[in-house]
Amino acid sequence: MFPIYDVIVVGAGHAGCEAAHAAAMMGSKVLLCTMNMNTIAQMSCNPAMGGVAKGQIVREIDALGGLSGIISDKSMIQFRMLNRSKGPAMWSPRSQNDRMRFAEEWRLALEHTPNVDFWQEMISGLVIKNNRVCGVKTGIGLEIQSKSVVLTNGTFLNGIIHIGEKQFGGGRTGEAAAKGITEQLVQLGFEAGRMKTGTPPRVDGRSLDYSKMEIQYGNENPEKFSYSDETKPLTKQRTCWITYTNKEVHKTLETGFDRSPMFNGRIQGLGPRYCPSIEDKINRFAERERHQIFVEPEGWNTVEIYVNGFSTSLPEDVQYAALRKIEGFENAKMFRPGYAIEYDFFPPTQLKLTLETQLIENLFFAGQINGTTGYEEAASQGLIAGINASRKIAEYEPFLLKRSDAYIGVLIDDLINKGTEEPYRMFTSRAEFRLLLRQDNADLRLTQMGHQIGLANDSRLEKMLDKKSDTAKLVNDLKQKKLSPDIINEGLEGYETATIKEKVSIEKLLKRPQLGLNQIMELDQELKLYLSKYKKEVLEQAEIQIKYESYIEKEQQMVEKLNNMENYRIPISFDYLSIPALSAEGKQKLHKVKPETLGQASRISGVSPADLSILTVYLGR
C-alpha cells in the first residue's frame, strides 16, 4: 500500500509543514502524517506571526527557502514593524493573520509540492531496528517504512486539557491526544518531561463596544515577510484594539482561584514565563491595577475575536463574568472558553545540533516536543530537521547554522547546550550578535546557503545578489559624494545638528544620530534624484551599514574569535569520564551533551573555563 519513504513527518503543525516542504523540495519522498487533514497548519493560539525576535526567524526561514514568510504574507490582515523607535537590531516585523486562510494556504502549498504524500491517522509508535528508525506504526496497526522520521507532535503527546475543575484528554480543544510514542521513547532510554501552555477565550466581535477601546492601526506603509516577488504588501488592513483589565476584573478572577488547576496542584507542567495566564499575572503582580488586553480579529470576514493577554484555565463561568467587566466587553458573548494544556516533551539536550536524536539514528525532533513555544520557533526547527533528515539519508554533510549566522542558530544552540526547564521563547536579548542578525539582512546572510542545499531557487539567489551589489555600490558612492555648506547648512539647523564649514561626505553626515538618508535627501535635490533610482531596501541597507559600521565591525571580530573555537572539532567517541582533572559537573554535562566542537562545549551550562582549558590540552594530545 505504501512505498518506502525517505522521510516521514509526524504532525502537520508549523514544524511539520516546514519539515515536509523542505525535505520534499530537496528531492526526498515525504509522507506527512496528521490526525486531521482539516487542521493542517492550524494557528492553535493567536492569529499572528512574527514579533520581537520571532519576526527575524520568519525572515530567516524565508531567506533559506522555507514557506512561513510567504504563507504569512498571503494570509495577512495587518502588518506592523515593532520597535522602529529603537536601533535596527531591534526592528521586528509582525503580522495579524486570517486564521482560516493561513491554514488553507499552507495546505494548498503542500498539495502543490512534488514528493509530498499525506496520511490521516494517529501515529502510535515507531519501527526501530538496531537503534535506527525504520518507519512508523499507526493507530489501526499499519506499519509504514521510511529511512528517517521527524517527530513534530506539538501539544498532542499525552495532552490533557484543563478548564477549572474539568480535565480531559486532548491535543487541542475538540481533538484527541496522541498516545504511545512517549512510552516507547522512554523505554528506549529517552528522558521525558511535562510542560503546559494555554490559550484565551474567543468572543463574538459583534458584542463588543469598540468605542471604549484604543484603536491599533497597522503601519501606514506596510511591508511583508518574504523577500520573494511571490507576495505583495497589503493595500488595505484590518484594525486591532487595546483595552485593559481593572480591579473589578481581578476580583472576579480571584473568586475562581480555589477551582484553578494552576493553584490547586492539578497542573504539574511548567508554563511559559513570558506569556503567563491572566490568573498568574494578577497573582504575581498584585500591585498592578490593570493589564493590557489586545483585541485581535481572527480574519478578514469572521466576527470571532482573539482576546490576547487573557489566557486562562479558570472555570468558564468565572472567565465569562470577568470578561464582561473589561471596558468594551460589558455585553461580550463568548464563543469558547480559554484552557490550559499539559503535554509531554523531551529535553533537547538529547539531540545533536542537526536535531537528530543521540540515541536513535535518523530520528529527528522539532517544535514543542523540544520544549519550545511559538509558531516561529517550531517552524524554524521543522525546517532544519527536514533539511537534515533529507541530507542524512543522501549521505551529505549536515546543515548547521551557527549563533553568528541566524537566530535559528541561537535557538538550536541554546536548546542543545543549555536545555530548557520551561517553554523556550526567542528574544533579541538571547543573541549576542543581534546587530548582525537583523530582520533586514536575513537574505544577505542565508539565501546563498539555502541555494547551495537546493532549497532557495535561482531567482531568490539572483535577487539577493542584486541587492548585495547595489548596496555595495551605494555605500561606496555615499562615502565619496560630498555636500557643500552653502546647500545644506540651513537644513542642518532645521534638524538641530551642527552646521559644516567645508564639504563633508554623506557617510560622515549619516553617522550623526539626528540624520538618516531621508533627512539628508531633503537637503539636496540633486542627491534626492540620484537616490530615487535605488530600491527602499537598498537605501535602508546602505544607511544601516554606514551608521553602525564600527559596531558591526566589533561584532564581526567577536564572531571570528568564536569561529576559531567552533573549528576545533571533538571526536564523537571522546571519553570525558576518563579525564580526572575535569570537574564532576563538567564531566557529567560533557558526557550527556557530547559537543561536536570546543565552541559548543564552552556554551554548555556547568562547563567552567577551567574545564575548557583542560579539555583543550587533552584534545591537543
XYZ file of C-alpha atoms in Angstrom:
621
model
C 0.000 0.000 0.000
C 2.849 2.382 0.860
C 6.265 2.808 -0.746
C 9.373 3.104 1.425
C 9.573 6.825 2.147
C 12.737 8.843 2.584
C 11.201 10.995 5.327
C 8.024 10.545 7.366
C 6.917 13.680 9.216
C 4.578 13.068 12.162
C 2.376 16.090 12.866
C 1.257 18.829 10.470
C 1.657 21.946 12.574
C 4.130 24.710 11.774
C 7.164 22.480 12.375
C 5.752 19.547 10.412
C 4.730 21.661 7.420
C 8.177 23.267 7.109
C 9.904 19.886 7.578
C 7.781 18.185 4.894
C 8.183 21.044 2.416
C 11.957 21.356 2.913
C 12.671 17.629 2.599
C 10.444 17.292 -0.473
C 11.961 20.315 -2.230
C 15.395 18.780 -1.708
C 14.306 15.612 -3.521
C 13.137 13.314 -0.716
C 9.948 11.258 -0.957
C 7.914 12.517 2.017
C 4.831 11.290 3.900
C 3.137 13.876 6.139
C 1.031 12.170 8.829
C -1.660 14.073 10.706
C -4.651 13.104 12.825
C -6.831 15.574 10.943
C -6.287 16.767 7.363
C -8.587 19.723 8.093
C -6.285 21.207 10.736
C -3.003 21.299 8.814
C -1.033 24.391 9.935
C -3.740 25.346 12.417
C -2.980 28.539 14.336
C -3.857 26.938 17.663
C -3.277 30.088 19.676
C -3.027 33.691 18.459
C -3.730 34.523 14.788
C -0.392 36.289 14.270
C 3.142 35.663 13.029
C 6.399 37.347 13.968
C 7.016 39.837 16.740
C 10.164 40.590 18.737
C 12.912 38.189 17.505
C 10.200 35.905 16.099
C 9.842 38.201 13.068
C 13.561 37.790 12.419
C 13.070 33.998 12.487
C 10.272 34.160 9.905
C 12.527 36.241 7.631
C 15.335 33.698 8.105
C 13.044 30.789 7.222
C 12.037 32.683 4.071
C 15.636 33.521 3.152
C 16.577 29.822 3.327
C 13.656 28.840 1.088
C 11.003 27.890 3.661
C 7.367 28.879 3.314
C 6.332 30.544 6.591
C 7.038 34.054 5.267
C 5.112 33.546 2.031
C 2.128 31.937 3.813
C 2.094 34.761 6.375
C 2.091 37.366 3.603
C -0.741 35.666 1.727
C -2.962 35.468 4.825
C -2.006 38.808 6.403
C -4.689 41.271 7.535
C -2.383 43.766 9.279
C 1.363 44.500 9.363
C 3.402 46.338 11.981
C 7.159 46.809 12.341
C 7.744 46.711 16.093
C 10.464 48.722 17.895
C 11.005 51.129 14.992
C 11.955 53.857 17.502
C 14.952 51.735 18.570
C 18.030 50.636 16.641
C 17.763 48.300 13.616
C 18.833 45.245 15.644
C 15.506 45.548 17.478
C 13.185 46.100 14.496
C 10.813 43.140 14.347
C 8.081 42.515 11.744
C 4.720 41.209 12.969
C 1.552 40.336 11.090
C -2.020 39.771 12.150
C -3.355 36.891 10.067
C -6.566 35.364 8.827
C -6.546 32.073 10.737
C -8.569 30.096 8.170
C -6.704 31.486 5.180
C -3.317 30.746 6.806
C -4.173 27.054 7.192
C -5.692 26.909 3.701
C -2.620 28.484 2.077
C -0.293 26.013 3.838
C -2.391 23.016 2.793
C -2.576 24.195 -0.831
C 1.175 24.860 -0.877
C 1.919 21.355 0.405
C -0.547 19.764 -2.014
C 1.300 21.504 -4.851
C 4.723 20.428 -3.572
C 6.034 17.440 -5.565
C 7.066 14.417 -3.453
C 4.636 15.076 -0.560
C 2.034 12.405 0.281
C -0.491 12.649 3.133
C -1.900 10.135 5.619
C -4.641 10.929 8.149
C -4.307 8.816 11.265
C -2.751 8.847 14.726
C 0.813 7.544 14.813
C 1.111 5.333 17.890
C 4.740 4.243 17.679
C 7.988 3.961 15.765
C 9.573 0.999 13.982
C 13.139 0.749 15.311
C 15.796 -1.812 14.411
C 19.388 -1.793 15.690
C 18.963 1.707 17.161
C 17.838 3.086 13.812
C 14.317 4.265 12.975
C 12.785 2.408 10.039
C 9.228 3.719 9.965
C 6.081 4.338 11.994
C 3.150 2.359 13.380
C -0.373 3.748 13.009
C -3.351 3.543 15.343
C -5.071 0.869 13.227
C -1.938 -1.285 13.131
C -0.308 -0.330 9.837
C 3.471 -0.145 9.519
C 4.829 2.432 7.083
C 8.506 2.139 6.247
C 10.897 5.065 5.899
C 14.583 5.887 6.039
C 14.064 8.700 8.565
C 11.318 10.130 10.785
C 10.740 13.691 12.034
C 8.511 13.965 15.118
C 6.658 17.291 15.350
C 3.859 16.322 17.749
C 3.179 19.765 19.232
C 0.968 19.585 22.322
C -0.573 16.219 21.387
C 1.704 13.758 23.252
C -0.496 12.614 26.162
C -2.149 16.040 26.087
C -4.556 16.938 28.914
C -6.831 19.995 28.686
C -7.797 21.870 31.875
C -10.795 24.197 32.303
C -11.365 24.852 36.001
C -12.033 21.529 37.726
C -12.712 19.801 34.417
C -9.926 17.940 32.695
C -9.949 15.677 29.657
C -7.515 14.227 27.160
C -6.821 16.242 24.024
C -4.071 17.751 21.930
C -6.234 20.773 21.184
C -9.823 21.557 22.043
C -12.045 19.130 20.113
C -9.089 16.910 19.073
C -7.755 13.703 20.595
C -4.372 13.364 22.292
C -1.650 11.134 20.809
C -0.646 8.111 22.881
C 2.080 5.504 22.616
C 5.100 7.443 21.336
C 6.226 8.849 24.707
C 6.015 5.458 26.401
C 8.052 3.803 23.640
C 10.741 6.505 23.669
C 11.064 6.335 27.474
C 11.538 2.540 27.224
C 14.314 3.202 24.705
C 16.119 5.397 27.237
C 14.845 8.896 26.466
C 14.144 11.347 29.287
C 10.679 12.934 29.102
C 9.015 15.801 30.964
C 5.767 17.773 31.089
C 5.082 21.335 30.022
C 1.972 23.471 29.833
C 0.682 26.240 27.673
C -2.663 27.982 27.447
C -4.997 29.980 25.281
C -7.604 32.708 25.968
C -11.343 32.646 25.316
C -12.664 33.682 21.901
C -15.561 36.128 21.775
C -18.151 37.445 19.336
C -16.870 40.704 17.878
C -20.437 41.908 17.271
C -20.993 42.042 21.037
C -18.072 44.396 21.791
C -18.122 48.193 22.162
C -15.033 49.314 20.247
C -15.682 52.996 21.013
C -14.383 52.328 24.539
C -11.079 50.905 23.250
C -7.885 52.331 21.757
C -7.534 51.676 18.019
C -4.324 49.956 16.950
C -3.668 50.577 13.264
C -1.176 48.772 11.061
C 1.804 50.630 9.552
C 0.895 53.357 7.087
C 3.232 51.763 4.522
C 3.029 48.051 5.352
C 5.904 45.728 4.468
C 5.922 41.949 4.238
C 7.946 38.957 5.425
C 9.053 37.312 2.195
C 11.978 38.549 0.125
C 10.473 36.859 -2.926
C 8.274 38.531 -5.546
C 5.553 35.923 -4.969
C 3.756 38.188 -2.478
C 2.897 41.891 -2.314
C 2.414 44.264 0.652
C -1.133 44.862 1.870
C -3.114 47.682 0.274
C -5.825 47.569 2.971
C -5.654 46.418 6.578
C -7.928 45.498 9.459
C -7.556 47.365 12.734
C -6.952 45.838 16.148
C -7.831 47.399 19.507
C -6.382 47.712 23.002
C -8.271 47.700 26.294
C -7.334 46.913 29.912
C -8.347 44.805 32.859
C -9.274 46.608 36.103
C -9.699 45.913 39.817
C -13.194 44.507 39.291
C -11.887 42.075 36.671
C -9.160 40.945 39.075
C -11.595 40.468 41.977
C -13.873 38.376 39.787
C -10.984 36.210 38.587
C -9.858 35.655 42.195
C -13.231 34.102 43.034
C -12.212 31.143 40.883
C -8.728 30.609 42.329
C -9.902 27.769 44.578
C -11.052 25.926 41.429
C -7.984 26.850 39.380
C -5.923 23.851 38.178
C -2.866 26.117 38.330
C -3.256 26.849 42.028
C -4.670 23.590 43.376
C -1.859 21.419 42.004
C -3.607 19.588 39.157
C -1.264 21.161 36.578
C 2.274 19.886 37.107
C 3.878 21.098 33.872
C 5.793 24.384 33.733
C 4.197 27.158 31.676
C 5.785 29.898 29.568
C 7.428 32.576 31.735
C 6.892 35.367 29.215
C 3.282 34.602 28.313
C 1.633 33.902 31.692
C -2.057 33.289 32.211
C -4.204 36.185 33.468
C -4.625 34.499 36.873
C -0.845 34.102 37.134
C -0.367 37.781 36.226
C -2.750 39.130 38.870
C -1.273 36.731 41.448
C 2.384 37.552 40.727
C 1.872 41.265 40.066
C -0.775 42.034 42.682
C 0.379 45.656 42.865
C -0.747 46.347 39.286
C -4.229 47.741 38.894
C -4.589 46.785 35.222
C -3.110 44.624 32.472
C -3.188 45.280 28.740
C -5.593 43.304 26.541
C -5.117 43.176 22.755
C -8.373 42.675 20.862
C -7.451 40.865 17.641
C -9.726 39.843 14.723
C -9.320 36.218 13.596
C -9.649 37.062 9.909
C -10.916 39.374 7.182
C -14.604 38.482 7.451
C -15.167 36.455 10.614
C -16.609 38.098 13.744
C -14.506 35.866 16.022
C -12.098 37.827 18.247
C -8.936 36.596 19.990
C -8.560 38.139 23.476
C -4.755 38.391 23.607
C -3.468 38.779 27.173
C -6.349 36.870 28.793
C -5.014 33.299 28.610
C -6.672 31.302 31.386
C -7.667 27.874 32.689
C -10.174 29.170 35.249
C -13.743 27.778 35.223
C -15.735 29.005 32.230
C -18.299 30.834 34.394
C -15.508 32.851 36.067
C -13.916 33.583 32.679
C -17.245 34.865 31.356
C -18.030 37.022 34.392
C -14.536 38.560 34.414
C -14.548 39.229 30.662
C -17.756 41.251 30.990
C -16.069 43.631 33.458
C -13.416 44.664 30.903
C -14.119 48.036 29.316
C -15.802 47.462 25.954
C -16.671 43.839 26.878
C -19.748 44.610 29.017
C -22.055 42.671 26.660
C -19.487 40.194 25.358
C -20.669 36.800 24.120
C -18.148 34.012 24.480
C -17.630 31.566 21.596
C -15.376 29.212 23.548
C -13.549 29.348 26.870
C -9.824 29.558 27.378
C -7.989 26.485 28.618
C -4.579 25.194 29.668
C -2.995 22.130 28.107
C -0.316 19.858 29.543
C 1.768 17.714 27.213
C 4.941 15.615 27.024
C 8.256 16.974 25.799
C 11.780 15.607 25.595
C 14.642 17.727 26.997
C 16.539 18.847 23.876
C 19.981 18.087 25.345
C 19.273 14.577 23.985
C 19.678 15.876 20.411
C 22.530 16.657 18.052
C 22.801 20.130 16.504
C 21.088 18.685 13.401
C 18.044 17.915 15.646
C 18.685 14.186 15.188
C 18.403 12.241 18.446
C 21.584 10.894 20.000
C 20.009 7.550 20.930
C 18.197 6.605 17.705
C 19.755 7.186 14.301
C 17.706 9.057 11.661
C 15.067 10.103 14.225
C 14.616 13.889 14.438
C 12.593 16.058 16.854
C 11.246 19.540 16.038
C 8.934 22.051 17.732
C 7.189 21.799 21.080
C 8.457 18.254 21.570
C 11.804 20.015 22.217
C 10.363 22.344 24.853
C 9.841 25.472 22.757
C 6.766 27.672 22.479
C 5.615 29.692 19.466
C 4.815 29.042 15.819
C 8.037 30.677 14.608
C 10.377 28.690 16.873
C 8.599 25.486 15.808
C 8.686 26.303 12.091
C 12.421 27.041 12.164
C 13.175 23.724 13.871
C 10.973 21.895 11.385
C 12.903 23.486 8.534
C 16.291 22.436 9.967
C 15.073 18.924 10.854
C 13.576 18.447 7.379
C 16.766 19.652 5.711
C 18.986 17.388 7.822
C 16.746 14.325 7.549
C 16.903 14.672 3.765
C 20.672 15.245 3.748
C 21.398 12.419 6.200
C 19.788 9.723 4.078
C 21.531 11.132 0.983
C 24.835 10.894 2.908
C 25.538 14.627 2.628
C 27.211 16.768 5.290
C 24.794 18.096 7.943
C 23.393 21.599 7.561
C 24.195 23.651 10.656
C 23.631 27.323 11.443
C 25.994 28.987 13.910
C 24.942 31.548 16.520
C 26.520 34.200 14.308
C 24.562 33.031 11.228
C 20.960 33.302 12.405
C 18.512 33.474 15.292
C 17.673 29.907 14.248
C 21.272 29.016 15.106
C 20.945 30.714 18.515
C 17.688 28.852 19.198
C 19.063 25.401 18.398
C 22.387 26.040 20.149
C 20.567 27.180 23.303
C 18.301 24.128 23.282
C 21.047 21.562 22.740
C 23.647 23.042 25.079
C 21.569 24.631 27.829
C 18.325 22.687 27.617
C 15.152 24.296 28.934
C 13.032 23.745 32.032
C 10.181 25.958 30.791
C 8.762 26.622 27.320
C 11.579 28.353 25.410
C 10.743 31.594 23.625
C 13.152 33.581 21.452
C 14.108 37.168 22.352
C 16.632 39.536 20.771
C 18.489 39.517 24.108
C 19.341 35.819 23.647
C 21.554 36.661 20.622
C 24.992 38.108 21.390
C 25.394 39.103 17.708
C 21.963 40.666 17.226
C 23.326 43.645 15.267
C 24.484 41.147 12.632
C 21.248 39.125 12.808
C 18.821 41.853 11.746
C 15.498 41.228 10.022
C 16.549 43.402 7.044
C 19.606 41.330 6.087
C 18.369 37.740 6.542
C 18.550 37.249 2.761
C 22.152 38.504 2.621
C 23.070 36.107 5.436
C 21.223 32.960 4.400
C 19.915 32.823 0.820
C 23.210 31.608 -0.627
C 23.238 28.784 1.958
C 19.634 27.897 1.083
C 20.525 27.844 -2.606
C 23.574 25.616 -2.064
C 21.468 22.918 -0.385
C 18.794 23.051 -3.085
C 16.058 24.862 -1.174
C 16.181 28.516 -2.268
C 15.678 28.775 -6.049
C 17.787 30.603 -8.654
C 15.572 33.697 -8.758
C 15.931 34.069 -4.975
C 19.705 33.966 -5.302
C 19.773 36.453 -8.177
C 17.540 38.877 -6.282
C 19.790 38.690 -3.220
C 22.975 39.171 -5.274
C 21.444 42.243 -6.970
C 20.596 43.705 -3.570
C 24.102 42.979 -2.316
C 25.864 44.593 -5.287
C 23.511 47.613 -5.352
C 24.093 48.151 -1.619
C 27.880 47.927 -2.015
C 27.822 50.453 -4.866
C 25.596 52.843 -2.937
C 27.745 52.614 0.229
C 30.833 53.418 -1.849
C 29.078 56.378 -3.535
C 27.894 57.775 -0.204
C 31.472 57.647 1.070
C 32.747 59.527 -1.990
C 29.933 62.035 -2.551
C 30.282 65.348 -0.642
C 27.779 68.097 0.101
C 28.566 71.821 0.333
C 27.868 74.098 3.340
C 26.006 76.653 1.227
C 23.495 73.992 0.098
C 22.827 72.078 3.337
C 23.617 74.316 6.360
C 20.157 75.821 6.569
C 18.633 72.355 6.541
C 21.092 71.092 9.167
C 19.972 73.887 11.505
C 16.395 72.760 10.969
C 17.345 69.241 12.089
C 19.112 70.717 15.159
C 22.531 69.399 14.243
C 25.817 71.278 13.777
C 26.442 73.138 10.517
C 29.576 72.462 8.408
C 32.392 74.780 7.280
C 33.619 72.738 4.340
C 32.393 69.964 2.073
C 31.513 66.819 4.017
C 30.827 63.305 2.759
C 27.314 61.878 3.082
C 28.889 58.995 5.018
C 30.020 61.398 7.796
C 26.631 63.092 7.918
C 24.905 59.710 8.222
C 26.917 58.923 11.368
C 25.080 61.766 13.130
C 22.190 60.451 15.267
C 19.844 63.235 14.080
C 20.228 62.354 10.409
C 19.129 59.490 8.209
C 19.099 59.188 4.420
C 15.540 60.530 4.278
C 16.610 63.745 6.034
C 19.810 64.167 4.000
C 17.873 63.671 0.751
C 15.740 66.707 1.592
C 18.869 68.877 1.887
C 19.957 68.389 -1.724
C 17.559 67.864 -4.647
C 20.309 66.505 -6.903
C 21.100 63.840 -4.310
C 17.386 63.063 -3.947
C 17.108 62.462 -7.689
C 20.183 60.192 -7.648
C 18.918 58.107 -4.697
C 15.438 57.694 -6.197
C 16.776 55.045 -8.600
C 17.546 52.692 -5.677
C 15.005 50.372 -4.041
C 13.878 51.159 -0.493
C 15.538 48.016 0.880
C 18.902 49.011 -0.668
C 18.691 52.537 0.788
C 17.879 51.098 4.216
C 20.682 48.547 3.999
C 23.281 51.146 2.979
C 22.228 53.515 5.770
C 22.478 50.782 8.431
C 25.867 49.596 7.186
C 27.296 53.126 7.311
C 25.640 54.365 10.527
C 26.554 51.282 12.567
C 29.835 50.418 10.810
C 32.083 50.436 13.894
C 29.615 48.368 15.961
C 29.184 45.846 13.156
C 32.971 45.505 12.820
C 33.333 44.807 16.563
C 30.701 42.065 16.419
C 32.381 40.520 13.376
C 35.687 40.422 15.276
C 33.912 38.613 18.137
C 32.463 36.157 15.611
C 35.947 35.388 14.246
C 37.184 34.567 17.764
C 34.189 32.317 18.342
C 34.679 30.589 14.986
C 38.225 29.615 15.960
C 36.720 27.547 18.786
C 33.979 26.211 16.504
C 36.643 24.900 14.114
C 38.200 22.837 16.931
C 36.377 19.512 16.378
C 35.856 16.922 19.140
C 35.703 13.228 18.133
C 32.254 11.722 18.786
C 33.908 8.871 20.719
C 35.851 11.180 23.049
C 35.723 9.842 26.643
C 35.164 12.763 29.020
C 34.736 10.468 32.033
C 38.365 9.339 31.726
C 39.758 12.845 32.333
C 40.279 13.089 36.127
C 41.064 16.829 36.102
C 37.601 17.816 34.790
C 35.088 18.958 37.399
C 32.373 16.451 38.308
C 29.664 18.657 36.765
C 31.799 19.313 33.677
C 32.267 15.575 33.103
C 28.554 14.902 33.536
C 27.392 17.675 31.206
C 30.003 16.990 28.501
C 29.242 13.258 28.568
C 25.496 13.961 28.261
C 25.563 16.593 25.508
C 28.564 15.177 23.558
C 29.572 18.542 21.992
C 30.894 18.431 18.444
C 33.247 21.419 18.829
C 35.150 23.238 21.572
C 32.909 26.254 20.918
C 29.808 24.178 21.624
C 31.446 22.806 24.790
C 32.074 26.375 26.000
C 28.334 27.130 25.940
C 27.194 24.129 27.971
C 25.786 25.200 31.323
C 28.067 23.847 34.083
C 31.240 23.585 31.967
C 33.729 26.039 33.524
C 36.623 27.933 31.854
C 38.988 25.614 33.766
C 37.215 22.582 32.249
C 37.697 24.103 28.779
C 41.428 24.635 29.364
C 41.835 21.025 30.486
C 39.762 19.785 27.548
C 41.900 21.810 25.107
C 45.078 20.215 26.485
C 43.679 16.685 26.179
C 42.367 17.316 22.669
C 45.788 18.635 21.685
C 47.304 15.292 22.693
